[in-house]
Amino acid sequence: MGLAARAFLFALTLLLVRGDEHNHKYNDGEEVVLWMNTVGPYHNRQETYAYFSLPFCSGSKSSISHYHETLSEALQGVELEFSGYEIEFNRDVPSTVICMVDLTEDKVKAFTYAVMNEYWYQMYIDGLPIWGKVGEKDDQGRYYIYTHKKFDIGRNGQQIVDISLTTEKKELLAAGSKIKFSYEVNWKPSVVEFKDRFDKYLDPNFFQHRIHWFSIFNSFMMVIFLVGLVSMILMRTLRKDYARYSKDEEMDDMERDLGDEYGWKQ
């Protein structure tokens, strides 16, 4: 076998064994990509914005070896953005600073509005969704933002089967101050099978469902109104028909023959 043929086979082998979220298999030290999706109010899941529409900052890594794009995401209009975080399979990352952000008046207003409306953001690793809270408000009416993301990733062999996110380190939102964003990654073995890794998202207790009482009341009143309207129309029609038939019974044959015709003959 010639040298060129061997080089071609070697390159082809590298392409086939390289791990990413398309084949869901990784070797130790291979690149794992964190994708940023959307951010929006927790109590209105239909209202979403791009993650970086808030003045978050991205990591120092500027390029990746592959880009995530599937037919399902294209049909749904999902546009994932690369986070810039450096994550490698089965390699722990200690607390690492992503960037420093100078809080201007505009940035404070943007973050404060997000915290006030209980904004949450969504991310993806290997196709698994992750949710995190932007910040919180204390009893004195002060607004804080979470600046540290802690990822706990479960692996089963060469596959990622579980991910959890913990947001930590609250920083007060005040114009003129500087806040430091950071992250860390911890890998741990897991007994969850790859085929079962989405089961926890199907558990009804995983999400907190808020009952929209106003919508239920509005729908209930609309049903009552429509039933009442139809009933009123039917009652008026039946009352007229009953009165006409009662009158026909009191008429003699001559009057009935000379009378007006009703129904479909009219």
PDB file of C-alpha atoms in Angstrom:
ATOM      1  CA  MET A   1       0.000   0.000   0.000  1.00  0.00           C
ATOM      2  CA  GLY A   2       1.390   3.380  -1.005  1.00  0.00           C
ATOM      3  CA  LEU A   3       2.153   6.239   1.352  1.00  0.00           C
ATOM      4  CA  ALA A   4      -0.660   8.375  -0.069  1.00  0.00           C
ATOM      5  CA  ALA A   5      -3.205   5.587   0.429  1.00  0.00           C
ATOM      6  CA  ARG A   6      -2.077   5.070   4.029  1.00  0.00           C
ATOM      7  CA  ALA A   7      -2.359   8.789   4.741  1.00  0.00           C
ATOM      8  CA  PHE A   8      -5.864   8.811   3.270  1.00  0.00           C
ATOM      9  CA  LEU A   9      -6.975   5.858   5.412  1.00  0.00           C
ATOM     10  CA  PHE A  10      -5.473   7.454   8.519  1.00  0.00           C
ATOM     11  CA  ALA A  11      -7.329  10.725   7.889  1.00  0.00           C
ATOM     12  CA  LEU A  12     -10.558   8.828   7.225  1.00  0.00           C
ATOM     13  CA  THR A  13     -10.149   6.928  10.498  1.00  0.00           C
ATOM     14  CA  LEU A  14      -9.714  10.181  12.405  1.00  0.00           C
ATOM     15  CA  LEU A  15     -12.912  11.548  10.902  1.00  0.00           C
ATOM     16  CA  LEU A  16     -14.839   8.424  11.820  1.00  0.00           C
ATOM     17  CA  VAL A  17     -13.670   8.176  15.434  1.00  0.00           C
ATOM     18  CA  ARG A  18     -13.773  11.874  16.300  1.00  0.00           C
ATOM     19  CA  GLY A  19     -16.417  12.386  18.974  1.00  0.00           C
ATOM     20  CA  ASP A  20     -19.061  15.087  19.012  1.00  0.00           C
ATOM     21  CA  GLU A  21     -22.777  15.512  19.746  1.00  0.00           C
ATOM     22  CA  HIS A  22     -23.683  13.931  16.420  1.00  0.00           C
ATOM     23  CA  ASN A  23     -22.386  10.448  17.263  1.00  0.00           C
ATOM     24  CA  HIS A  24     -22.468  11.035  21.070  1.00  0.00           C
ATOM     25  CA  LYS A  25     -19.184   9.235  21.692  1.00  0.00           C
ATOM     26  CA  TYR A  26     -16.037  10.888  23.003  1.00  0.00           C
ATOM     27  CA  ASN A  27     -12.522   9.897  23.900  1.00  0.00           C
ATOM     28  CA  ASP A  28     -10.804  11.326  26.967  1.00  0.00           C
ATOM     29  CA  GLY A  29      -9.689  14.887  26.322  1.00  0.00           C
ATOM     30  CA  GLU A  30     -11.888  15.442  23.280  1.00  0.00           C
ATOM     31  CA  GLU A  31     -13.777  18.671  22.824  1.00  0.00           C
ATOM     32  CA  VAL A  32     -17.246  18.993  24.379  1.00  0.00           C
ATOM     33  CA  VAL A  33     -19.192  22.038  23.231  1.00  0.00           C
ATOM     34  CA  LEU A  34     -21.470  24.138  25.417  1.00  0.00           C
ATOM     35  CA  TRP A  35     -24.136  25.879  23.331  1.00  0.00           C
ATOM     36  CA  MET A  36     -26.123  28.910  24.460  1.00  0.00           C
ATOM     37  CA  ASN A  37     -29.745  28.968  23.336  1.00  0.00           C
ATOM     38  CA  THR A  38     -32.267  31.450  24.724  1.00  0.00           C
ATOM     39  CA  VAL A  39     -33.176  33.520  27.768  1.00  0.00           C
ATOM     40  CA  GLY A  40     -36.617  34.664  28.877  1.00  0.00           C
ATOM     41  CA  PRO A  41     -39.150  34.932  31.733  1.00  0.00           C
ATOM     42  CA  TYR A  42     -39.851  31.694  33.580  1.00  0.00           C
ATOM     43  CA  HIS A  43     -43.616  32.267  33.697  1.00  0.00           C
ATOM     44  CA  ASN A  44     -43.922  32.937  29.962  1.00  0.00           C
ATOM     45  CA  ARG A  45     -42.076  30.237  28.048  1.00  0.00           C
ATOM     46  CA  GLN A  46     -43.192  31.670  24.699  1.00  0.00           C
ATOM     47  CA  GLU A  47     -41.211  34.888  25.222  1.00  0.00           C
ATOM     48  CA  THR A  48     -37.576  34.130  24.445  1.00  0.00           C
ATOM     49  CA  TYR A  49     -34.528  36.103  23.363  1.00  0.00           C
ATOM     50  CA  ALA A  50     -31.008  35.220  22.332  1.00  0.00           C
ATOM     51  CA  TYR A  51     -28.770  34.411  25.296  1.00  0.00           C
ATOM     52  CA  PHE A  52     -26.279  37.139  24.432  1.00  0.00           C
ATOM     53  CA  SER A  53     -29.038  39.751  24.150  1.00  0.00           C
ATOM     54  CA  LEU A  54     -28.227  40.245  27.829  1.00  0.00           C
ATOM     55  CA  PRO A  55     -24.724  41.630  28.468  1.00  0.00           C
ATOM     56  CA  PHE A  56     -23.215  38.236  29.270  1.00  0.00           C
ATOM     57  CA  CYS A  57     -19.722  37.525  28.009  1.00  0.00           C
ATOM     58  CA  SER A  58     -18.413  34.515  26.114  1.00  0.00           C
ATOM     59  CA  GLY A  59     -15.361  32.425  26.892  1.00  0.00           C
ATOM     60  CA  SER A  60     -11.903  32.894  25.463  1.00  0.00           C
ATOM     61  CA  LYS A  61     -12.165  30.010  23.010  1.00  0.00           C
ATOM     62  CA  SER A  62     -13.022  31.549  19.650  1.00  0.00           C
ATOM     63  CA  SER A  63     -13.404  28.514  17.378  1.00  0.00           C
ATOM     64  CA  ILE A  64     -14.552  24.901  17.489  1.00  0.00           C
ATOM     65  CA  SER A  65     -13.876  21.888  15.313  1.00  0.00           C
ATOM     66  CA  HIS A  66     -17.522  21.355  14.360  1.00  0.00           C
ATOM     67  CA  TYR A  67     -20.811  23.200  14.447  1.00  0.00           C
ATOM     68  CA  HIS A  68     -24.102  21.875  15.713  1.00  0.00           C
ATOM     69  CA  GLU A  69     -26.888  21.870  13.130  1.00  0.00           C
ATOM     70  CA  THR A  70     -29.730  19.389  12.782  1.00  0.00           C
ATOM     71  CA  LEU A  71     -32.899  19.275  10.682  1.00  0.00           C
ATOM     72  CA  SER A  72     -35.064  19.482  13.805  1.00  0.00           C
ATOM     73  CA  GLU A  73     -33.356  22.681  14.964  1.00  0.00           C
ATOM     74  CA  ALA A  74     -33.633  24.206  11.493  1.00  0.00           C
ATOM     75  CA  LEU A  75     -37.381  23.515  11.394  1.00  0.00           C
ATOM     76  CA  GLN A  76     -37.853  24.960  14.895  1.00  0.00           C
ATOM     77  CA  GLY A  77     -35.769  28.038  14.124  1.00  0.00           C
ATOM     78  CA  VAL A  78     -33.300  27.270  16.914  1.00  0.00           C
ATOM     79  CA  GLU A  79     -30.039  29.166  16.533  1.00  0.00           C
ATOM     80  CA  LEU A  80     -27.460  27.981  19.053  1.00  0.00           C
ATOM     81  CA  GLU A  81     -24.473  30.189  19.812  1.00  0.00           C
ATOM     82  CA  PHE A  82     -21.062  28.935  20.856  1.00  0.00           C
ATOM     83  CA  SER A  83     -20.303  29.784  24.479  1.00  0.00           C
ATOM     84  CA  GLY A  84     -16.524  29.917  24.191  1.00  0.00           C
ATOM     85  CA  TYR A  85     -16.112  27.691  27.277  1.00  0.00           C
ATOM     86  CA  GLU A  86     -13.270  25.181  27.136  1.00  0.00           C
ATOM     87  CA  ILE A  87     -14.647  21.773  28.126  1.00  0.00           C
ATOM     88  CA  GLU A  88     -12.987  18.440  27.416  1.00  0.00           C
ATOM     89  CA  PHE A  89     -14.419  14.985  27.945  1.00  0.00           C
ATOM     90  CA  ASN A  90     -13.583  13.491  31.361  1.00  0.00           C
ATOM     91  CA  ARG A  91     -11.341  16.438  32.236  1.00  0.00           C
ATOM     92  CA  ASP A  92     -12.296  18.435  35.318  1.00  0.00           C
ATOM     93  CA  VAL A  93     -12.038  22.203  35.053  1.00  0.00           C
ATOM     94  CA  PRO A  94     -11.364  24.090  38.298  1.00  0.00           C
ATOM     95  CA  SER A  95     -13.011  27.436  38.900  1.00  0.00           C
ATOM     96  CA  THR A  96     -11.932  29.486  35.880  1.00  0.00           C
ATOM     97  CA  VAL A  97     -12.598  33.143  35.149  1.00  0.00           C
ATOM     98  CA  ILE A  98     -14.401  33.753  31.868  1.00  0.00           C
ATOM     99  CA  CYS A  99     -14.215  37.537  31.820  1.00  0.00           C
ATOM    100  CA  MET A 100     -14.698  40.758  33.759  1.00  0.00           C
ATOM    101  CA  VAL A 101     -17.702  42.958  32.972  1.00  0.00           C
ATOM    102  CA  ASP A 102     -17.882  46.675  33.757  1.00  0.00           C
ATOM    103  CA  LEU A 103     -21.444  47.418  34.825  1.00  0.00           C
ATOM    104  CA  THR A 104     -22.679  50.522  33.049  1.00  0.00           C
ATOM    105  CA  GLU A 105     -26.123  52.017  33.604  1.00  0.00           C
ATOM    106  CA  ASP A 106     -27.496  50.229  30.533  1.00  0.00           C
ATOM    107  CA  LYS A 107     -26.090  46.854  31.579  1.00  0.00           C
ATOM    108  CA  VAL A 108     -27.454  47.235  35.090  1.00  0.00           C
ATOM    109  CA  LYS A 109     -30.895  48.077  33.684  1.00  0.00           C
ATOM    110  CA  ALA A 110     -30.804  45.043  31.385  1.00  0.00           C
ATOM    111  CA  PHE A 111     -29.778  42.635  34.145  1.00  0.00           C
ATOM    112  CA  THR A 112     -32.179  44.203  36.659  1.00  0.00           C
ATOM    113  CA  TYR A 113     -35.104  43.842  34.262  1.00  0.00           C
ATOM    114  CA  ALA A 114     -34.165  40.197  33.689  1.00  0.00           C
ATOM    115  CA  VAL A 115     -33.954  39.444  37.417  1.00  0.00           C
ATOM    116  CA  MET A 116     -37.174  41.359  38.117  1.00  0.00           C
ATOM    117  CA  ASN A 117     -39.023  39.210  35.571  1.00  0.00           C
ATOM    118  CA  GLU A 118     -37.370  35.970  36.743  1.00  0.00           C
ATOM    119  CA  TYR A 119     -35.432  35.288  33.567  1.00  0.00           C
ATOM    120  CA  TRP A 120     -34.003  31.826  32.989  1.00  0.00           C
ATOM    121  CA  TYR A 121     -31.591  30.771  30.267  1.00  0.00           C
ATOM    122  CA  GLN A 122     -31.211  27.504  28.388  1.00  0.00           C
ATOM    123  CA  MET A 123     -28.040  25.795  27.204  1.00  0.00           C
ATOM    124  CA  TYR A 124     -27.134  22.483  25.573  1.00  0.00           C
ATOM    125  CA  ILE A 125     -24.319  19.978  25.965  1.00  0.00           C
ATOM    126  CA  ASP A 126     -24.373  16.923  23.704  1.00  0.00           C
ATOM    127  CA  GLY A 127     -28.049  17.540  22.970  1.00  0.00           C
ATOM    128  CA  LEU A 128     -29.040  17.612  26.653  1.00  0.00           C
ATOM    129  CA  PRO A 129     -30.819  20.801  27.788  1.00  0.00           C
ATOM    130  CA  ILE A 130     -29.632  22.749  30.823  1.00  0.00           C
ATOM    131  CA  TRP A 131     -31.437  25.579  32.600  1.00  0.00           C
ATOM    132  CA  GLY A 132     -30.081  28.268  34.888  1.00  0.00           C
ATOM    133  CA  LYS A 133     -31.441  31.323  36.669  1.00  0.00           C
ATOM    134  CA  VAL A 134     -30.071  34.783  35.869  1.00  0.00           C
ATOM    135  CA  GLY A 135     -30.299  36.183  39.403  1.00  0.00           C
ATOM    136  CA  GLU A 136     -32.538  36.944  42.347  1.00  0.00           C
ATOM    137  CA  LYS A 137     -34.011  39.761  44.436  1.00  0.00           C
ATOM    138  CA  ASP A 138     -33.565  40.006  48.200  1.00  0.00           C
ATOM    139  CA  ASP A 139     -36.013  41.209  50.842  1.00  0.00           C
ATOM    140  CA  GLN A 140     -34.602  44.755  50.709  1.00  0.00           C
ATOM    141  CA  GLY A 141     -35.392  45.084  47.003  1.00  0.00           C
ATOM    142  CA  ARG A 142     -31.785  44.735  45.840  1.00  0.00           C
ATOM    143  CA  TYR A 143     -31.000  42.781  42.696  1.00  0.00           C
ATOM    144  CA  TYR A 144     -28.223  40.221  42.367  1.00  0.00           C
ATOM    145  CA  ILE A 145     -26.825  38.225  39.458  1.00  0.00           C
ATOM    146  CA  TYR A 146     -25.276  34.772  39.595  1.00  0.00           C
ATOM    147  CA  THR A 147     -21.756  34.892  38.201  1.00  0.00           C
ATOM    148  CA  HIS A 148     -20.545  31.296  38.587  1.00  0.00           C
ATOM    149  CA  LYS A 149     -21.739  28.226  36.676  1.00  0.00           C
ATOM    150  CA  LYS A 150     -20.899  24.807  38.076  1.00  0.00           C
ATOM    151  CA  PHE A 151     -21.430  21.891  35.682  1.00  0.00           C
ATOM    152  CA  ASP A 152     -21.676  18.338  37.034  1.00  0.00           C
ATOM    153  CA  ILE A 153     -21.551  15.967  34.073  1.00  0.00           C
ATOM    154  CA  GLY A 154     -22.251  12.253  34.347  1.00  0.00           C
ATOM    155  CA  ARG A 155     -20.607   9.877  31.886  1.00  0.00           C
ATOM    156  CA  ASN A 156     -21.218   6.237  31.111  1.00  0.00           C
ATOM    157  CA  GLY A 157     -18.255   4.916  29.175  1.00  0.00           C
ATOM    158  CA  GLN A 158     -17.657   7.253  26.242  1.00  0.00           C
ATOM    159  CA  GLN A 159     -21.070   8.892  26.415  1.00  0.00           C
ATOM    160  CA  ILE A 160     -22.586  11.803  28.326  1.00  0.00           C
ATOM    161  CA  VAL A 161     -25.726  10.671  30.145  1.00  0.00           C
ATOM    162  CA  ASP A 162     -26.472  13.361  32.733  1.00  0.00           C
ATOM    163  CA  ILE A 163     -25.834  17.078  33.281  1.00  0.00           C
ATOM    164  CA  SER A 164     -26.757  19.367  36.151  1.00  0.00           C
ATOM    165  CA  LEU A 165     -26.030  23.061  36.601  1.00  0.00           C
ATOM    166  CA  THR A 166     -25.601  24.972  39.854  1.00  0.00           C
ATOM    167  CA  THR A 167     -25.536  28.773  39.763  1.00  0.00           C
ATOM    168  CA  GLU A 168     -23.518  30.368  42.543  1.00  0.00           C
ATOM    169  CA  LYS A 169     -21.776  33.545  43.738  1.00  0.00           C
ATOM    170  CA  LYS A 170     -24.314  36.357  43.853  1.00  0.00           C
ATOM    171  CA  GLU A 171     -23.058  39.807  42.898  1.00  0.00           C
ATOM    172  CA  LEU A 172     -24.954  43.027  43.606  1.00  0.00           C
ATOM    173  CA  LEU A 173     -26.002  44.919  40.484  1.00  0.00           C
ATOM    174  CA  ALA A 174     -24.606  48.420  40.860  1.00  0.00           C
ATOM    175  CA  ALA A 175     -23.466  50.815  38.150  1.00  0.00           C
ATOM    176  CA  GLY A 176     -19.715  51.400  38.107  1.00  0.00           C
ATOM    177  CA  SER A 177     -18.776  48.065  39.670  1.00  0.00           C
ATOM    178  CA  LYS A 178     -17.024  45.131  38.030  1.00  0.00           C
ATOM    179  CA  ILE A 179     -18.264  41.564  38.184  1.00  0.00           C
ATOM    180  CA  LYS A 180     -16.310  38.422  37.411  1.00  0.00           C
ATOM    181  CA  PHE A 181     -17.979  35.570  35.523  1.00  0.00           C
ATOM    182  CA  SER A 182     -16.554  32.088  36.045  1.00  0.00           C
ATOM    183  CA  TYR A 183     -17.312  28.402  35.562  1.00  0.00           C
ATOM    184  CA  GLU A 184     -16.129  24.957  36.603  1.00  0.00           C
ATOM    185  CA  VAL A 185     -16.708  21.421  35.345  1.00  0.00           C
ATOM    186  CA  ASN A 186     -16.783  18.197  37.343  1.00  0.00           C
ATOM    187  CA  TRP A 187     -17.025  14.782  35.684  1.00  0.00           C
ATOM    188  CA  LYS A 188     -18.358  11.714  37.458  1.00  0.00           C
ATOM    189  CA  PRO A 189     -19.219   8.144  36.428  1.00  0.00           C
ATOM    190  CA  SER A 190     -22.917   7.316  36.111  1.00  0.00           C
ATOM    191  CA  VAL A 191     -24.960   4.129  35.844  1.00  0.00           C
ATOM    192  CA  VAL A 192     -27.597   5.791  33.650  1.00  0.00           C
ATOM    193  CA  GLU A 193     -27.807   4.158  30.235  1.00  0.00           C
ATOM    194  CA  PHE A 194     -27.494   6.388  27.191  1.00  0.00           C
ATOM    195  CA  LYS A 195     -30.954   5.366  25.950  1.00  0.00           C
ATOM    196  CA  ASP A 196     -32.459   6.443  29.292  1.00  0.00           C
ATOM    197  CA  ARG A 197     -30.742   9.796  29.673  1.00  0.00           C
ATOM    198  CA  PHE A 198     -33.871  11.790  28.732  1.00  0.00           C
ATOM    199  CA  ASP A 199     -36.113   9.968  31.205  1.00  0.00           C
ATOM    200  CA  LYS A 200     -35.698  12.576  33.934  1.00  0.00           C
ATOM    201  CA  TYR A 201     -36.998  15.279  31.585  1.00  0.00           C
ATOM    202  CA  LEU A 202     -40.166  13.220  31.057  1.00  0.00           C
ATOM    203  CA  ASP A 203     -40.854  13.083  34.796  1.00  0.00           C
ATOM    204  CA  PRO A 204     -43.784  15.454  35.543  1.00  0.00           C
ATOM    205  CA  ASN A 205     -42.141  16.379  38.856  1.00  0.00           C
ATOM    206  CA  PHE A 206     -39.012  17.631  37.070  1.00  0.00           C
ATOM    207  CA  PHE A 207     -40.747  20.841  35.985  1.00  0.00           C
ATOM    208  CA  GLN A 208     -42.853  23.093  38.172  1.00  0.00           C
ATOM    209  CA  HIS A 209     -46.073  23.765  36.309  1.00  0.00           C
ATOM    210  CA  ARG A 210     -47.877  26.982  37.103  1.00  0.00           C
ATOM    211  CA  ILE A 211     -51.664  26.814  36.735  1.00  0.00           C
ATOM    212  CA  HIS A 212     -53.000  29.762  34.734  1.00  0.00           C
ATOM    213  CA  TRP A 213     -56.276  30.312  36.577  1.00  0.00           C
ATOM    214  CA  PHE A 214     -57.238  33.362  34.523  1.00  0.00           C
ATOM    215  CA  SER A 215     -57.004  31.398  31.264  1.00  0.00           C
ATOM    216  CA  ILE A 216     -59.053  28.557  32.741  1.00  0.00           C
ATOM    217  CA  PHE A 217     -61.718  30.991  34.011  1.00  0.00           C
ATOM    218  CA  ASN A 218     -61.762  32.808  30.668  1.00  0.00           C
ATOM    219  CA  SER A 219     -62.260  29.550  28.749  1.00  0.00           C
ATOM    220  CA  PHE A 220     -64.959  28.412  31.186  1.00  0.00           C
ATOM    221  CA  MET A 221     -66.917  31.667  30.808  1.00  0.00           C
ATOM    222  CA  MET A 222     -66.616  31.476  27.021  1.00  0.00           C
ATOM    223  CA  VAL A 223     -68.108  27.965  27.035  1.00  0.00           C
ATOM    224  CA  ILE A 224     -70.998  29.104  29.258  1.00  0.00           C
ATOM    225  CA  PHE A 225     -71.690  32.083  26.971  1.00  0.00           C
ATOM    226  CA  LEU A 226     -71.750  29.932  23.820  1.00  0.00           C
ATOM    227  CA  VAL A 227     -73.977  27.292  25.436  1.00  0.00           C
ATOM    228  CA  GLY A 228     -76.369  30.004  26.625  1.00  0.00           C
ATOM    229  CA  LEU A 229     -76.463  31.644  23.193  1.00  0.00           C
ATOM    230  CA  VAL A 230     -77.215  28.379  21.389  1.00  0.00           C
ATOM    231  CA  SER A 231     -79.826  27.437  24.004  1.00  0.00           C
ATOM    232  CA  MET A 232     -81.583  30.797  23.614  1.00  0.00           C
ATOM    233  CA  ILE A 233     -81.751  30.429  19.819  1.00  0.00           C
ATOM    234  CA  LEU A 234     -83.120  26.895  20.110  1.00  0.00           C
ATOM    235  CA  MET A 235     -85.716  27.909  22.705  1.00  0.00           C
ATOM    236  CA  ARG A 236     -87.011  30.774  20.553  1.00  0.00           C
ATOM    237  CA  THR A 237     -87.268  28.502  17.519  1.00  0.00           C
ATOM    238  CA  LEU A 238     -89.022  25.734  19.460  1.00  0.00           C
ATOM    239  CA  ARG A 239     -91.424  28.214  21.077  1.00  0.00           C
ATOM    240  CA  LYS A 240     -92.501  29.581  17.682  1.00  0.00           C
ATOM    241  CA  ASP A 241     -92.932  26.077  16.262  1.00  0.00           C
ATOM    242  CA  TYR A 242     -94.965  24.973  19.298  1.00  0.00           C
ATOM    243  CA  ALA A 243     -97.233  28.024  19.040  1.00  0.00           C
ATOM    244  CA  ARG A 244     -97.776  27.410  15.332  1.00  0.00           C
ATOM    245  CA  TYR A 245     -98.586  23.715  15.779  1.00  0.00           C
ATOM    246  CA  SER A 246    -100.986  24.508  18.630  1.00  0.00           C
ATOM    247  CA  LYS A 247    -102.781  26.998  16.402  1.00  0.00           C
ATOM    248  CA  ASP A 248    -103.023  24.423  13.595  1.00  0.00           C
ATOM    249  CA  GLU A 249    -104.774  21.945  15.887  1.00  0.00           C
ATOM    250  CA  GLU A 250    -107.494  24.508  16.708  1.00  0.00           C
ATOM    251  CA  MET A 251    -108.233  25.261  13.039  1.00  0.00           C
ATOM    252  CA  ASP A 252    -110.826  23.258  11.095  1.00  0.00           C
ATOM    253  CA  ASP A 253    -110.032  21.573   7.815  1.00  0.00           C
ATOM    254  CA  MET A 254    -111.236  24.499   5.682  1.00  0.00           C
ATOM    255  CA  GLU A 255    -109.145  27.029   7.544  1.00  0.00           C
ATOM    256  CA  ARG A 256    -106.143  24.691   7.425  1.00  0.00           C
ATOM    257  CA  ASP A 257    -106.444  24.341   3.628  1.00  0.00           C
ATOM    258  CA  LEU A 258    -106.670  28.102   3.186  1.00  0.00           C
ATOM    259  CA  GLY A 259    -103.949  28.831   5.705  1.00  0.00           C
ATOM    260  CA  ASP A 260    -100.359  29.685   4.989  1.00  0.00           C
ATOM    261  CA  GLU A 261     -97.850  26.971   4.380  1.00  0.00           C
ATOM    262  CA  TYR A 262     -94.899  26.647   6.697  1.00  0.00           C
ATOM    263  CA  GLY A 263     -91.587  24.891   6.722  1.00  0.00           C
ATOM    264  CA  TRP A 264     -89.686  24.016   3.583  1.00  0.00           C
ATOM    265  CA  LYS A 265     -92.723  24.629   1.316  1.00  0.00           C
ATOM    266  CA  GLN A 266     -92.927  28.282   2.264  1.00  0.00           C
TER     267      GLN A 266
END
